[in-house]
Amino acid sequence: VVCRDGCIKAVGQADVIRNQFSEATFERIIDCSGKCVLPGLVDAHTHPVWAGDRVHEFAMKLAGASYMEIHQAGGGIHFTVEHTRKATEEELFHTFQQRLGRMLRAGSTLVECKSGYGLNLETELKMLRVIERAKKSVDIGISSTYCGAHAVPKGKSATEATDDIINNHLPKLKELKLSGEIHVNNIDVFCEKGVFDLESTRRILQAGKDIGLQINFHGDELHPMKSAELGAELGARAISHLEEVSDEGIVAMARAECAAVLLPTTAYMLRLKQPQARKMLEEGVIVALGSDFNPNAYCFSMPMVMHLACVNMKMSMNEALAAATINAAYALGKSDTHGSLEVGKQGDLLIINSSRWEHLIYQFGGHEALINYVIVKGKVIYQNERCETTSSY
């Protein structure tokens, strides 16, 4: 039962709830006989605001070019930056809205959305304004992240870029927050060899923390950088990627209750070694999942991410579901309101056309005929007519 205020009023057996609410009137009742009700999925890591796709680079990757080889040849992030700088705010908003719609139809009700394809103050703010606009006009929940340190801009050293972010970008974000124009939730840095080293990363993350942003950054992806140790030391809420994390880093994250946002799509598409999900879980790390939707990993679907996590990272289906709901909400600092079906939490849920919830993970790419309803704050945002004519799976 979800109240008019969008929060869950009751969860339990149908007959118990019918008795409890026998006198109540409802705007809508959905018959879920033979179906499953699940929490809305939470995508803990996406880059969804940009222009300039990189479909041409996919062939290069298949031919054996590495991520950094493409990056150094002027492709990768820099290619998208060039196109994003040229795009108008309206163009970016239009494509962003469409992408959010696809995420919603695949079951995501809360999504972390990063800037990071501007690398100059003007374009980063343009991207953050687009995200802010969507927060107010789109039904899906959004946690916004400033990721101005996604790459070192052309013509600058990492130290110069770091100084620019600390002296110009972050003070402007603080000013816009105080005026109520833009509310950013998290700060992110791509801590990587040839991008931002450990010391630059520390300086940027600390400066972001000082203006009230949660630390939630890219670390230990392509090379072991001791990012996990740094994140634990700084009180990071979450660190993403972690393909090259050290054993010490895993222990430090567990102790610091810093979430690991694992991205099976990235490891799969870049043919990287898989993040050590099992070791992290055994050490007590809070493991979350994200799609890493971006021009390099073009995936909107958290059900597919969960499937990959189970097959490639050896997670159980229960672990993957927790990682894509309550743990992903934790990684965004939202687990008190999102990520599970509990009284008092926001009424974000999925109804799937099967009596077994495991079908959401088991069917690889089958979510388009499986997700019957997506509900946000108790309001049906998406109803899939195809499920009405298909027998329960």
Short mmCIF file of C-alpha atoms in Angstrom, two decimals:
data_model
loop_
_atom_site.label_atom_id
_atom_site.label_comp_id
_atom_site.label_asym_id
_atom_site.label_seq_id
_atom_site.Cartn_x
_atom_site.Cartn_y
_atom_site.Cartn_z
CA VAL A 1 0.00 0.00 0.00
CA VAL A 2 1.40 3.38 -1.03
CA CYS A 3 -0.05 6.59 0.36
CA ARG A 4 -0.82 9.77 -1.54
CA ASP A 5 2.45 11.24 -0.16
CA GLY A 6 4.35 8.64 -2.21
CA CYS A 7 5.53 6.59 0.78
CA ILE A 8 4.86 2.94 1.60
CA LYS A 9 2.13 2.54 4.20
CA ALA A 10 2.01 -1.26 4.46
CA VAL A 11 3.80 -4.36 3.14
CA GLY A 12 2.61 -7.89 3.76
CA GLN A 13 0.20 -10.69 2.91
CA ALA A 14 -2.76 -9.66 0.72
CA ASP A 15 -5.48 -10.89 3.11
CA VAL A 16 -3.88 -9.11 6.10
CA ILE A 17 -3.68 -5.86 4.15
CA ARG A 18 -7.25 -6.22 2.87
CA ASN A 19 -8.48 -6.50 6.48
CA GLN A 20 -6.26 -3.66 7.68
CA PHE A 21 -7.49 -1.31 4.94
CA SER A 22 -11.06 -2.58 4.55
CA GLU A 23 -12.44 0.92 5.19
CA ALA A 24 -9.93 2.77 2.97
CA THR A 25 -10.54 3.95 -0.59
CA PHE A 26 -7.84 3.69 -3.23
CA GLU A 27 -7.25 5.62 -6.43
CA ARG A 28 -5.92 2.46 -8.03
CA ILE A 29 -5.66 -1.22 -7.19
CA ILE A 30 -3.34 -3.48 -9.25
CA ASP A 31 -3.99 -7.21 -9.24
CA CYS A 32 -0.58 -8.85 -8.88
CA SER A 33 -1.80 -12.46 -8.83
CA GLY A 34 0.91 -14.66 -10.35
CA LYS A 35 3.30 -11.69 -10.50
CA CYS A 36 6.18 -10.42 -8.35
CA VAL A 37 6.58 -7.06 -6.62
CA LEU A 38 10.18 -5.85 -6.23
CA PRO A 39 11.88 -2.63 -5.15
CA GLY A 40 12.65 -0.24 -8.01
CA LEU A 41 16.20 -0.81 -9.27
CA VAL A 42 18.92 1.70 -8.42
CA ASP A 43 21.67 2.39 -10.98
CA ALA A 44 24.63 3.62 -8.93
CA HIS A 45 26.90 4.85 -11.76
CA THR A 46 25.99 6.47 -15.11
CA HIS A 47 27.29 9.12 -17.51
CA PRO A 48 24.04 9.94 -19.36
CA VAL A 49 24.49 13.59 -20.46
CA TRP A 50 26.57 13.92 -23.62
CA ALA A 51 26.59 14.38 -27.39
CA GLY A 52 28.71 12.42 -29.86
CA ASP A 53 28.42 8.64 -29.59
CA ARG A 54 31.47 6.45 -30.15
CA VAL A 55 30.04 3.62 -32.19
CA HIS A 56 33.06 3.89 -34.54
CA GLU A 57 35.40 3.10 -31.63
CA PHE A 58 33.68 -0.20 -30.95
CA ALA A 59 35.30 -1.65 -34.08
CA MET A 60 38.71 -0.35 -32.89
CA LYS A 61 38.21 -2.09 -29.54
CA LEU A 62 37.19 -5.33 -31.26
CA ALA A 63 40.38 -5.11 -33.34
CA GLY A 64 42.41 -4.97 -30.11
CA ALA A 65 42.93 -1.26 -29.33
CA SER A 66 43.02 -0.60 -25.59
CA TYR A 67 40.97 2.07 -23.80
CA MET A 68 44.07 4.24 -23.21
CA GLU A 69 45.32 3.79 -26.82
CA ILE A 70 42.00 5.14 -28.13
CA HIS A 71 42.10 7.92 -25.51
CA GLN A 72 45.65 8.96 -26.52
CA ALA A 73 44.67 8.99 -30.21
CA GLY A 74 42.12 11.74 -29.49
CA GLY A 75 39.20 9.35 -29.11
CA GLY A 76 37.44 8.22 -25.97
CA ILE A 77 36.41 10.92 -23.51
CA HIS A 78 38.00 13.73 -25.58
CA PHE A 79 35.88 12.89 -28.64
CA THR A 80 32.69 13.13 -26.58
CA VAL A 81 33.92 16.30 -24.84
CA GLU A 82 34.34 18.03 -28.20
CA HIS A 83 30.75 17.20 -29.23
CA THR A 84 29.26 17.97 -25.80
CA ARG A 85 30.86 21.42 -25.74
CA LYS A 86 29.23 22.21 -29.10
CA ALA A 87 25.78 20.90 -28.15
CA THR A 88 23.12 23.25 -26.81
CA GLU A 89 21.56 22.75 -23.39
CA GLU A 90 18.27 21.92 -25.14
CA GLU A 91 19.87 19.22 -27.30
CA LEU A 92 21.56 17.65 -24.28
CA PHE A 93 18.33 17.72 -22.27
CA HIS A 94 16.36 16.07 -25.08
CA THR A 95 18.74 13.10 -25.44
CA PHE A 96 19.14 12.83 -21.65
CA GLN A 97 15.36 12.62 -21.23
CA GLN A 98 15.17 9.82 -23.81
CA ARG A 99 17.96 7.88 -22.08
CA LEU A 100 16.29 8.22 -18.68
CA GLY A 101 13.08 6.89 -20.27
CA ARG A 102 14.91 3.78 -21.46
CA MET A 103 16.45 3.27 -18.00
CA LEU A 104 13.01 3.62 -16.40
CA ARG A 105 11.45 1.06 -18.76
CA ALA A 106 14.26 -1.35 -17.78
CA GLY A 107 13.26 -0.95 -14.13
CA SER A 108 15.53 1.80 -12.76
CA THR A 109 13.71 4.23 -10.48
CA LEU A 110 16.79 6.00 -9.02
CA VAL A 111 19.87 6.79 -11.13
CA GLU A 112 23.18 8.45 -10.34
CA CYS A 113 24.00 10.92 -13.16
CA LYS A 114 27.44 12.45 -13.72
CA SER A 115 28.74 15.48 -15.56
CA GLY A 116 32.28 15.07 -16.91
CA TYR A 117 32.18 15.59 -20.68
CA GLY A 118 32.84 19.32 -20.41
CA LEU A 119 36.20 19.53 -18.63
CA ASN A 120 35.76 23.32 -18.58
CA LEU A 121 33.55 25.24 -16.16
CA GLU A 122 31.07 26.44 -18.78
CA THR A 123 30.25 22.98 -20.17
CA GLU A 124 30.31 21.21 -16.80
CA LEU A 125 27.73 23.73 -15.55
CA LYS A 126 25.69 23.23 -18.73
CA MET A 127 25.58 19.48 -18.01
CA LEU A 128 24.71 20.02 -14.34
CA ARG A 129 21.89 22.40 -15.32
CA VAL A 130 20.50 19.69 -17.62
CA ILE A 131 20.60 17.19 -14.73
CA GLU A 132 18.97 19.73 -12.37
CA ARG A 133 16.21 20.35 -14.92
CA ALA A 134 15.54 16.61 -15.17
CA LYS A 135 15.36 16.32 -11.37
CA LYS A 136 12.41 18.71 -11.48
CA SER A 137 10.65 17.46 -14.62
CA VAL A 138 11.28 13.71 -14.96
CA ASP A 139 9.66 11.02 -12.80
CA ILE A 140 12.84 8.98 -12.24
CA GLY A 141 14.89 9.77 -9.10
CA ILE A 142 18.31 11.38 -9.73
CA SER A 143 21.47 11.69 -7.64
CA SER A 144 23.74 14.22 -9.38
CA THR A 145 27.52 14.05 -9.50
CA TYR A 146 30.08 16.68 -10.48
CA CYS A 147 32.79 14.84 -12.43
CA GLY A 148 34.87 17.71 -13.83
CA ALA A 149 37.98 15.61 -13.16
CA HIS A 150 36.91 12.92 -15.65
CA ALA A 151 39.99 13.55 -17.83
CA VAL A 152 42.78 16.12 -18.09
CA PRO A 153 41.65 18.77 -20.62
CA LYS A 154 43.77 19.16 -23.75
CA GLY A 155 46.49 21.78 -23.26
CA LYS A 156 46.57 21.39 -19.47
CA SER A 157 48.62 19.31 -17.06
CA ALA A 158 46.89 17.29 -14.35
CA THR A 159 48.17 19.80 -11.75
CA GLU A 160 46.77 22.76 -13.72
CA ALA A 161 43.43 20.98 -14.15
CA THR A 162 43.36 20.19 -10.42
CA ASP A 163 44.05 23.82 -9.51
CA ASP A 164 41.32 25.02 -11.90
CA ILE A 165 38.77 22.65 -10.36
CA ILE A 166 39.65 23.62 -6.77
CA ASN A 167 39.97 27.38 -7.40
CA ASN A 168 37.20 27.93 -9.96
CA HIS A 169 34.79 25.03 -10.47
CA LEU A 170 34.04 24.09 -6.85
CA PRO A 171 33.60 27.68 -5.56
CA LYS A 172 31.09 28.24 -8.40
CA LEU A 173 29.20 25.06 -7.47
CA LYS A 174 29.06 26.24 -3.86
CA GLU A 175 27.69 29.62 -4.98
CA LEU A 176 25.03 27.99 -7.20
CA LYS A 177 24.04 25.65 -4.37
CA LEU A 178 23.58 28.60 -1.98
CA SER A 179 21.45 30.45 -4.56
CA GLY A 180 19.35 27.29 -5.09
CA GLU A 181 20.14 27.03 -8.82
CA ILE A 182 22.03 23.71 -8.81
CA HIS A 183 22.14 21.05 -6.09
CA VAL A 184 24.97 18.56 -6.65
CA ASN A 185 25.09 15.46 -4.45
CA ASN A 186 28.47 13.84 -5.15
CA ILE A 187 32.02 14.59 -6.29
CA ASP A 188 33.91 12.24 -8.62
CA VAL A 189 37.48 12.02 -9.97
CA PHE A 190 38.96 9.53 -12.46
CA CYS A 191 41.93 8.41 -10.36
CA GLU A 192 44.09 6.66 -12.94
CA LYS A 193 47.62 6.46 -14.32
CA GLY A 194 47.96 9.14 -17.02
CA VAL A 195 44.85 10.96 -15.73
CA PHE A 196 44.62 12.18 -12.10
CA ASP A 197 47.21 10.71 -9.73
CA LEU A 198 46.57 9.91 -6.08
CA GLU A 199 47.65 13.32 -4.77
CA SER A 200 45.57 15.32 -7.29
CA THR A 201 42.61 13.04 -6.56
CA ARG A 202 43.02 13.60 -2.81
CA ARG A 203 43.08 17.40 -3.24
CA ILE A 204 39.95 17.49 -5.43
CA LEU A 205 37.94 15.05 -3.32
CA GLN A 206 38.81 16.85 -0.08
CA ALA A 207 37.86 20.21 -1.61
CA GLY A 208 34.52 18.71 -2.71
CA LYS A 209 33.92 17.23 0.72
CA ASP A 210 34.64 20.65 2.25
CA ILE A 211 31.67 22.15 0.36
CA GLY A 212 29.36 19.34 1.46
CA LEU A 213 29.59 16.86 -1.43
CA GLN A 214 29.64 13.08 -0.89
CA ILE A 215 32.79 11.41 -2.22
CA ASN A 216 31.93 8.84 -4.90
CA PHE A 217 34.77 8.33 -7.39
CA HIS A 218 36.41 6.15 -10.09
CA GLY A 219 39.34 4.14 -8.71
CA ASP A 220 41.70 1.23 -9.39
CA GLU A 221 40.20 0.51 -12.82
CA LEU A 222 43.09 0.06 -15.24
CA HIS A 223 46.04 0.18 -12.83
CA PRO A 224 46.42 -0.38 -9.07
CA MET A 225 46.43 3.19 -7.70
CA LYS A 226 45.63 2.64 -3.98
CA SER A 227 42.36 4.49 -4.66
CA ALA A 228 40.46 2.23 -2.27
CA GLU A 229 42.83 3.06 0.58
CA LEU A 230 42.50 6.78 -0.21
CA GLY A 231 38.69 6.59 -0.35
CA ALA A 232 38.53 4.78 3.00
CA GLU A 233 40.82 7.40 4.55
CA LEU A 234 38.74 10.34 3.22
CA GLY A 235 35.42 8.81 4.31
CA ALA A 236 34.20 8.17 0.74
CA ARG A 237 30.61 7.01 0.41
CA ALA A 238 31.52 4.83 -2.61
CA ILE A 239 34.26 3.96 -5.09
CA SER A 240 33.52 2.61 -8.58
CA HIS A 241 35.28 0.10 -10.84
CA LEU A 242 37.98 -1.46 -8.58
CA GLU A 243 39.13 -4.05 -11.15
CA GLU A 244 42.71 -3.55 -9.87
CA VAL A 245 41.98 -3.00 -6.16
CA SER A 246 44.53 -4.32 -3.64
CA ASP A 247 43.71 -6.76 -0.83
CA GLU A 248 44.53 -3.98 1.65
CA GLY A 249 42.15 -1.65 -0.18
CA ILE A 250 39.31 -4.17 0.12
CA VAL A 251 39.85 -4.50 3.88
CA ALA A 252 40.06 -0.70 4.27
CA MET A 253 36.76 -0.22 2.38
CA ALA A 254 35.02 -2.84 4.54
CA ARG A 255 36.18 -1.13 7.73
CA ALA A 256 35.17 2.32 6.46
CA GLU A 257 31.73 1.08 5.26
CA CYS A 258 32.63 2.51 1.84
CA ALA A 259 30.52 0.90 -0.91
CA ALA A 260 32.13 -0.75 -3.94
CA VAL A 261 30.16 0.13 -7.09
CA LEU A 262 31.04 -2.67 -9.50
CA LEU A 263 30.43 -2.22 -13.23
CA PRO A 264 30.31 -5.58 -15.03
CA THR A 265 29.47 -3.94 -18.37
CA THR A 266 32.81 -2.07 -18.42
CA ALA A 267 34.92 -5.12 -17.61
CA TYR A 268 32.96 -7.05 -20.24
CA MET A 269 33.21 -4.45 -23.03
CA LEU A 270 36.85 -3.50 -22.39
CA ARG A 271 37.82 -7.14 -21.77
CA LEU A 272 39.31 -6.21 -18.41
CA LYS A 273 39.72 -8.63 -15.55
CA GLN A 274 36.52 -8.84 -13.53
CA PRO A 275 36.23 -7.01 -10.20
CA GLN A 276 36.71 -9.37 -7.24
CA ALA A 277 33.10 -9.35 -6.10
CA ARG A 278 33.39 -12.60 -4.13
CA LYS A 279 36.45 -11.47 -2.18
CA MET A 280 34.79 -8.12 -1.42
CA LEU A 281 31.61 -9.81 -0.18
CA GLU A 282 33.60 -12.24 1.96
CA GLU A 283 35.54 -9.34 3.52
CA GLY A 284 32.28 -7.53 4.33
CA VAL A 285 32.37 -4.78 1.69
CA ILE A 286 28.99 -3.28 0.73
CA VAL A 287 28.81 -4.27 -2.96
CA ALA A 288 26.60 -2.21 -5.28
CA LEU A 289 26.08 -2.33 -9.05
CA GLY A 290 25.87 0.27 -11.79
CA SER A 291 25.38 0.17 -15.56
CA ASP A 292 28.18 2.69 -16.25
CA PHE A 293 25.99 3.87 -19.14
CA ASN A 294 28.24 6.08 -21.33
CA PRO A 295 29.43 6.16 -24.97
CA ASN A 296 31.93 3.42 -24.12
CA ALA A 297 29.51 1.08 -22.29
CA TYR A 298 26.14 1.64 -23.93
CA CYS A 299 23.85 -0.25 -21.56
CA PHE A 300 20.63 1.07 -19.98
CA SER A 301 19.53 -2.16 -18.34
CA MET A 302 20.17 -3.03 -14.70
CA PRO A 303 18.61 -6.52 -15.21
CA MET A 304 21.37 -7.20 -17.77
CA VAL A 305 23.97 -5.76 -15.36
CA MET A 306 22.73 -8.15 -12.64
CA HIS A 307 22.93 -11.08 -15.07
CA LEU A 308 26.55 -10.20 -15.98
CA ALA A 309 27.39 -9.79 -12.28
CA CYS A 310 26.13 -13.31 -11.60
CA VAL A 311 27.80 -14.98 -14.57
CA ASN A 312 31.09 -13.05 -14.77
CA MET A 313 31.62 -11.93 -11.16
CA LYS A 314 30.19 -15.08 -9.53
CA MET A 315 27.57 -13.23 -7.48
CA SER A 316 24.41 -15.09 -6.45
CA MET A 317 21.07 -13.78 -7.71
CA ASN A 318 20.18 -12.63 -4.17
CA GLU A 319 23.48 -10.73 -3.91
CA ALA A 320 22.96 -9.13 -7.32
CA LEU A 321 19.44 -7.99 -6.45
CA ALA A 322 20.64 -6.48 -3.16
CA ALA A 323 23.53 -4.81 -5.03
CA ALA A 324 21.09 -3.26 -7.54
CA THR A 325 18.63 -2.05 -4.90
CA ILE A 326 19.46 -1.40 -1.22
CA ASN A 327 23.27 -1.41 -1.61
CA ALA A 328 23.17 0.86 -4.67
CA ALA A 329 20.89 3.21 -2.70
CA TYR A 330 23.46 3.13 0.13
CA ALA A 331 26.23 4.05 -2.34
CA LEU A 332 24.22 7.21 -3.12
CA GLY A 333 23.43 8.01 0.52
CA LYS A 334 19.75 7.17 -0.08
CA SER A 335 19.23 3.82 1.64
CA ASP A 336 17.04 5.40 4.32
CA THR A 337 14.41 6.25 1.67
CA HIS A 338 15.10 3.96 -1.33
CA GLY A 339 16.18 0.44 -2.25
CA SER A 340 13.74 -1.78 -0.33
CA LEU A 341 10.03 -2.29 0.28
CA GLU A 342 9.63 -1.06 3.86
CA VAL A 343 7.01 1.03 5.61
CA GLY A 344 7.95 4.72 5.46
CA LYS A 345 10.23 4.38 2.42
CA GLN A 346 9.46 5.88 -0.97
CA GLY A 347 6.98 3.78 -2.98
CA ASP A 348 9.29 2.90 -5.90
CA LEU A 349 8.55 -0.58 -7.20
CA LEU A 350 8.46 -2.95 -10.13
CA ILE A 351 5.81 -5.52 -10.90
CA ILE A 352 7.11 -8.31 -13.10
CA ASN A 353 5.09 -10.77 -15.13
CA SER A 354 6.33 -13.87 -13.33
CA SER A 355 5.70 -15.58 -10.02
CA ARG A 356 9.48 -15.91 -9.56
CA TRP A 357 11.55 -12.74 -9.22
CA GLU A 358 14.67 -14.54 -10.45
CA HIS A 359 13.36 -14.25 -14.02
CA LEU A 360 14.44 -10.59 -13.95
CA ILE A 361 18.09 -11.78 -13.83
CA TYR A 362 17.76 -15.18 -15.51
CA GLN A 363 16.35 -13.75 -18.76
CA PHE A 364 19.30 -12.01 -20.40
CA GLY A 365 17.76 -9.03 -22.18
CA GLY A 366 14.23 -10.27 -21.49
CA HIS A 367 13.12 -7.36 -19.34
CA GLU A 368 11.21 -5.67 -22.19
CA ALA A 369 8.46 -8.31 -22.03
CA LEU A 370 8.85 -9.07 -18.33
CA ILE A 371 8.53 -5.72 -16.52
CA ASN A 372 4.79 -5.09 -16.30
CA TYR A 373 4.71 -1.87 -14.23
CA VAL A 374 7.25 0.67 -13.03
CA ILE A 375 5.96 2.72 -10.11
CA VAL A 376 7.63 5.81 -8.63
CA LYS A 377 6.29 7.41 -5.43
CA GLY A 378 3.18 5.26 -5.77
CA LYS A 379 2.41 6.53 -9.27
CA VAL A 380 2.41 4.20 -12.29
CA ILE A 381 5.03 5.74 -14.58
CA TYR A 382 5.22 2.88 -17.07
CA GLN A 383 2.73 0.16 -17.89
CA ASN A 384 3.85 -2.47 -20.37
CA GLU A 385 0.84 -3.55 -22.44
CA ARG A 386 2.84 -6.44 -23.90
CA CYS A 387 2.69 -8.20 -20.51
CA GLU A 388 -1.12 -8.19 -20.61
CA THR A 389 -1.11 -10.47 -23.67
CA THR A 390 1.79 -12.70 -22.60
CA SER A 391 1.30 -15.60 -20.24
CA SER A 392 3.26 -15.44 -16.97
CA TYR A 393 6.81 -16.63 -17.42
#
